[in-house]
Short mmCIF file of C-alpha atoms in Angstrom, two decimals:
data_model
loop_
_atom_site.label_atom_id
_atom_site.label_comp_id
_atom_site.label_asym_id
_atom_site.label_seq_id
_atom_site.Cartn_x
_atom_site.Cartn_y
_atom_site.Cartn_z
CA THR A 1 -29.68 -2.23 12.72
CA TYR A 2 -26.33 -4.45 12.16
CA PRO A 3 -23.13 -4.42 15.06
CA ILE A 4 -20.55 -4.44 13.09
CA GLU A 5 -16.72 -3.70 14.35
CA LEU A 6 -13.77 -2.16 12.07
CA GLU A 7 -10.08 -2.08 12.61
CA TRP A 8 -7.56 -1.17 10.93
CA PHE A 9 -3.28 -1.02 11.47
CA VAL A 10 -1.29 1.78 11.01
CA PRO A 11 2.28 0.46 10.70
CA VAL A 12 4.39 2.86 12.00
CA ALA A 13 7.60 0.35 11.89
CA GLU A 14 8.12 -1.42 8.60
CA ASP A 15 9.26 -4.84 10.67
CA MET A 16 7.85 -5.49 13.97
CA ALA A 17 10.91 -7.86 14.61
CA ASP A 18 13.27 -5.36 14.23
CA LEU A 19 11.44 -2.32 14.62
CA ALA A 20 12.97 -0.73 11.21
CA GLY A 21 11.73 2.79 11.07
CA ALA A 22 9.89 2.79 14.27
CA ILE A 23 9.24 6.03 16.58
CA PHE A 24 11.82 6.20 19.06
CA LEU A 25 10.18 8.25 22.27
CA ALA A 26 13.21 9.81 23.77
CA THR A 27 11.84 12.73 26.04
CA SER A 28 8.80 13.02 27.93
CA THR A 29 7.40 15.61 25.88
CA ALA A 30 7.66 13.70 22.66
CA ASP A 31 3.81 14.25 21.54
CA LEU A 32 2.39 11.46 18.33
CA THR A 33 -0.93 12.85 17.13
CA LEU A 34 -3.45 9.94 15.10
CA THR A 35 -5.13 12.09 12.80
CA LEU A 36 -9.18 10.51 11.31
CA ASP A 37 -10.34 11.87 8.39
CA TYR A 38 -14.54 10.68 8.36
CA GLU A 39 -15.88 9.90 4.47
CA ASN A 40 -19.35 11.51 3.87
CA GLN A 41 -22.06 8.73 4.89
CA ALA A 42 -23.38 9.48 1.28
CA ASN A 43 -20.10 7.71 -0.09
CA LEU A 44 -20.37 4.85 2.07
CA PHE A 45 -23.53 3.45 1.41
CA THR A 46 -25.27 2.78 -1.74
CA LEU A 47 -28.96 3.36 -1.16
CA VAL A 48 -32.21 2.54 -3.27
CA GLY A 49 -35.76 4.47 -3.13
CA ASN A 50 -36.83 6.30 0.13
CA GLY A 51 -33.27 3.46 1.85
CA THR A 52 -31.20 5.31 4.82
CA ALA A 53 -28.40 4.64 6.86
CA ALA A 54 -27.18 5.68 9.79
CA LEU A 55 -23.64 5.01 11.89
CA THR A 56 -22.92 5.79 15.26
CA GLY A 57 -20.43 4.35 17.43
CA ASN A 58 -17.49 5.59 19.06
CA VAL A 59 -13.67 5.26 17.93
CA SER A 60 -11.07 3.70 19.91
CA THR A 61 -6.61 3.84 19.63
CA THR A 62 -4.17 1.68 20.70
CA SER A 63 -0.94 2.07 20.75
CA ILE A 64 2.31 -0.56 20.49
CA LYS A 65 4.97 0.49 22.53
CA TYR A 66 8.01 -1.09 23.51
CA SER A 67 10.71 -0.30 26.06
CA VAL A 68 14.17 -0.55 25.42
CA PRO A 69 15.50 -3.60 27.12
CA LEU A 70 19.10 -3.97 28.31
CA GLY A 71 21.76 -6.20 26.92
CA PRO A 72 23.61 -9.20 29.10
CA ASP A 73 25.88 -7.31 30.06
CA GLY A 74 23.69 -4.35 31.15
CA GLU A 75 24.12 -2.64 27.82
CA ILE A 76 20.89 -0.74 26.41
CA VAL A 77 19.64 -2.09 23.54
CA VAL A 78 18.85 0.25 21.05
CA PRO A 79 16.36 -0.85 17.75
CA ASN A 80 17.67 0.39 14.46
CA LEU A 81 17.03 4.34 13.90
CA ASN A 82 18.90 4.97 10.81
CA VAL A 83 16.09 4.45 8.40
CA PHE A 84 12.52 6.12 8.15
CA HIS A 85 9.40 4.27 6.93
CA SER A 86 7.18 5.87 5.02
CA LEU A 87 3.76 5.02 3.04
CA ILE A 88 2.80 7.66 0.07
CA GLN A 89 -0.82 7.34 -1.69
CA SER A 90 -0.86 9.56 -4.59
CA ARG A 91 -3.79 9.02 -7.68
CA THR A 92 -3.87 9.64 -11.54
CA THR A 93 -7.00 9.81 -13.83
CA SER A 94 -5.15 9.57 -16.85
CA ILE A 95 -6.42 5.72 -17.28
CA GLN A 96 -7.65 4.11 -20.49
CA ASN A 97 -8.04 0.67 -21.77
CA GLY A 98 -4.87 -0.60 -22.97
CA GLU A 99 -1.52 -0.34 -20.84
CA ASN A 100 -0.94 2.61 -18.56
CA GLU A 101 2.36 3.71 -17.33
CA VAL A 102 2.27 5.51 -14.01
CA ARG A 103 5.20 7.39 -13.01
CA LEU A 104 5.80 6.42 -9.19
CA VAL A 105 5.85 10.03 -6.89
CA GLY A 106 9.06 10.47 -4.37
CA GLN A 107 11.81 8.64 -6.13
CA GLY A 108 15.15 9.51 -5.47
CA ALA A 109 18.75 8.49 -3.90
CA GLY A 110 18.87 6.59 -0.76
CA LYS A 111 15.25 5.35 -1.10
CA SER A 112 14.30 1.96 -1.07
CA LEU A 113 11.14 0.48 -2.54
CA LEU A 114 9.55 -2.45 -0.37
CA ARG A 115 5.93 -2.68 -1.63
CA CYS A 116 3.65 -0.60 -3.76
CA TYR A 117 -0.44 -1.26 -3.39
CA TYR A 118 -2.57 -0.38 -6.36
CA GLN A 119 -6.20 -0.44 -7.24
CA THR A 120 -8.43 0.78 -10.17
CA TRP A 121 -11.73 2.81 -9.48
CA ASN A 122 -14.43 2.55 -12.20
CA GLY A 123 -17.55 3.71 -12.31
CA ALA A 124 -19.88 7.07 -11.86
CA ALA A 125 -21.27 8.39 -8.83
CA ALA A 126 -22.28 5.82 -6.56
CA ALA A 127 -21.29 2.50 -8.74
CA ASN A 128 -17.49 4.06 -8.35
CA ALA A 129 -15.71 0.67 -7.01
CA PRO A 130 -12.61 -0.83 -7.47
CA LEU A 131 -11.81 -3.46 -10.35
CA LYS A 132 -11.38 -6.54 -9.18
CA MET A 133 -8.47 -8.17 -9.84
CA ASN A 134 -8.64 -10.68 -12.58
CA ALA A 135 -8.41 -11.70 -16.47
CA ALA A 136 -11.41 -10.04 -17.60
CA ASN A 137 -10.92 -6.83 -16.04
CA TYR A 138 -6.84 -6.55 -16.59
CA GLY A 139 -4.39 -8.09 -18.54
CA LYS A 140 -0.24 -7.74 -18.30
CA GLN A 141 0.68 -6.24 -15.09
CA SER A 142 4.43 -5.34 -14.40
CA TYR A 143 6.56 -2.64 -13.52
CA ARG A 144 9.32 -0.80 -15.17
CA PHE A 145 12.56 1.74 -14.50
CA GLY A 146 14.75 2.83 -16.79
CA ASN A 147 14.46 2.90 -20.38
CA ASN A 148 11.80 0.03 -20.86
CA GLU A 149 13.48 -2.26 -18.04
CA THR A 150 10.62 -4.69 -17.14
CA PRO A 151 12.09 -7.27 -14.82
CA ASP A 152 8.61 -9.07 -13.70
CA GLU A 153 5.72 -9.51 -15.69
CA PHE A 154 2.37 -11.01 -14.79
CA ILE A 155 0.71 -12.06 -17.72
CA ASP A 156 -2.81 -11.58 -16.61
CA GLY A 157 -4.75 -9.41 -13.31
CA THR A 158 -5.61 -13.42 -12.15
CA LEU A 159 -1.75 -14.48 -11.91
CA LEU A 160 -1.18 -11.53 -9.94
CA ARG A 161 -3.94 -11.72 -7.79
CA GLN A 162 -3.31 -15.61 -6.75
CA TRP A 163 0.52 -14.60 -6.27
CA ASN A 164 -0.90 -11.80 -3.43
CA GLU A 165 -3.02 -14.50 -2.30
CA ASP A 166 0.02 -17.30 -1.72
CA THR A 167 1.94 -13.72 -0.29
CA PHE A 168 -0.74 -12.37 2.39
CA GLY A 169 -2.70 -15.40 2.94
CA SER A 170 -6.12 -12.99 1.88
CA ASP A 171 -7.95 -11.92 -1.39
CA LEU A 172 -6.29 -8.81 -1.87
CA GLY A 173 -7.28 -9.23 -5.36
CA GLY A 174 -11.00 -10.28 -5.78
CA LEU A 175 -12.15 -8.66 -2.54
CA TRP A 176 -10.63 -5.13 -3.00
CA GLY A 177 -9.06 -5.15 -6.61
CA PHE A 178 -6.13 -4.86 -5.06
CA GLY A 179 -2.48 -5.44 -7.00
CA VAL A 180 0.69 -5.26 -5.36
CA HIS A 181 4.20 -5.76 -6.31
CA ASP A 182 6.09 -6.90 -3.45
CA PHE A 183 10.06 -6.57 -3.35
CA ALA A 184 10.47 -7.59 0.30
CA ALA A 185 8.37 -10.56 1.36
CA GLU A 186 11.38 -13.09 0.16
CA ASN A 187 14.02 -11.46 1.42
CA ALA A 188 13.94 -7.81 1.51
CA PHE A 189 18.06 -7.15 1.91
CA ARG A 190 18.27 -9.05 -1.60
CA ASP A 191 15.05 -7.77 -3.41
CA VAL A 192 14.13 -4.15 -2.11
CA LEU A 193 14.21 -1.88 -5.18
CA ASP A 194 16.93 1.03 -4.71
CA MET A 195 14.65 4.55 -6.19
CA GLY A 196 18.28 6.04 -7.11
CA ALA A 197 19.55 3.20 -9.05
CA ALA A 198 16.58 2.01 -10.95
CA GLY A 199 15.48 5.58 -11.58
CA GLU A 200 12.28 6.65 -13.18
CA LEU A 201 10.24 3.78 -11.57
CA ARG A 202 6.76 2.95 -12.90
CA ILE A 203 4.02 0.14 -12.27
CA VAL A 204 2.33 -0.66 -15.67
CA SER A 205 -1.44 -1.97 -15.24
CA THR A 206 -3.35 -3.18 -18.87
CA VAL A 207 -7.32 -3.01 -18.88
CA GLN A 208 -8.28 -5.01 -20.88
CA SER A 209 -10.10 -3.66 -24.36
CA GLY A 210 -13.80 -4.92 -22.94
CA VAL A 211 -14.15 -2.80 -19.36
CA THR A 212 -16.16 0.08 -20.19
CA LEU A 213 -14.58 3.49 -18.23
CA ALA A 214 -16.19 5.93 -16.36
CA SER A 215 -14.94 8.57 -13.53
CA GLN A 216 -11.14 5.78 -13.92
CA ALA A 217 -8.58 6.31 -11.50
CA LEU A 218 -5.72 4.57 -10.23
CA GLU A 219 -4.65 5.09 -6.64
CA TYR A 220 -1.13 3.55 -5.43
CA VAL A 221 0.58 3.85 -2.39
CA THR A 222 4.60 3.05 -2.18
CA GLU A 223 6.03 2.07 0.90
CA THR A 224 9.67 3.13 1.25
CA ILE A 225 12.62 3.00 3.75
CA PHE A 226 14.51 5.65 3.30
CA ALA A 227 18.37 7.02 5.82
CA ALA A 228 17.36 8.75 8.69
CA GLY A 229 19.82 11.24 11.04
CA GLN A 230 22.00 9.20 12.99
CA SER A 231 19.72 9.49 16.71
CA ALA A 232 22.35 10.57 19.83
#
């Protein structure tokens, strides 16, 4: 019997300081619902022989809420309510050895791309797992827009993995096979991608020829902010 603790943070606001994208609970009738979708245990554990596993426990949720403060002159200070914050996950199985271009869903004028996270799942049945982000599995990693504009390019998976670890303080590529193109880390006002001006955005992921692919799929999440209706 092993005691475990699993914790997930759902980022409603894009930034915990300026609260861009936060939900403004203006009335007592506002109702928010958190939906939890549990995976089958067969997909959570890899067992051999007559091995069995049972997971029991409790789920608790904690919300972070801020009251609207008063300014120095007694005026209400309202956070930025001009933008929505969105995270959309998508999946494609059209992945092969060599260069793969995957078009990002949900593009349009008025949307700005903050980050794009992705990982490649590979291996049949219970062995299906994310490929580690390293030079043995991945060649060049980049993103493109327009006809063939490629502003940034990482020579292989190891370089992207190192850059991501410096940014997030965690080895996302080595532990979970994530690659991240982060446009907001240094200066969001300067670096975020306008999805209206930079049309046909694609992530480009090169899978090395020596990788044996089976039941492969690339999953990615786009994190965007876009104009919302002005609150009264």
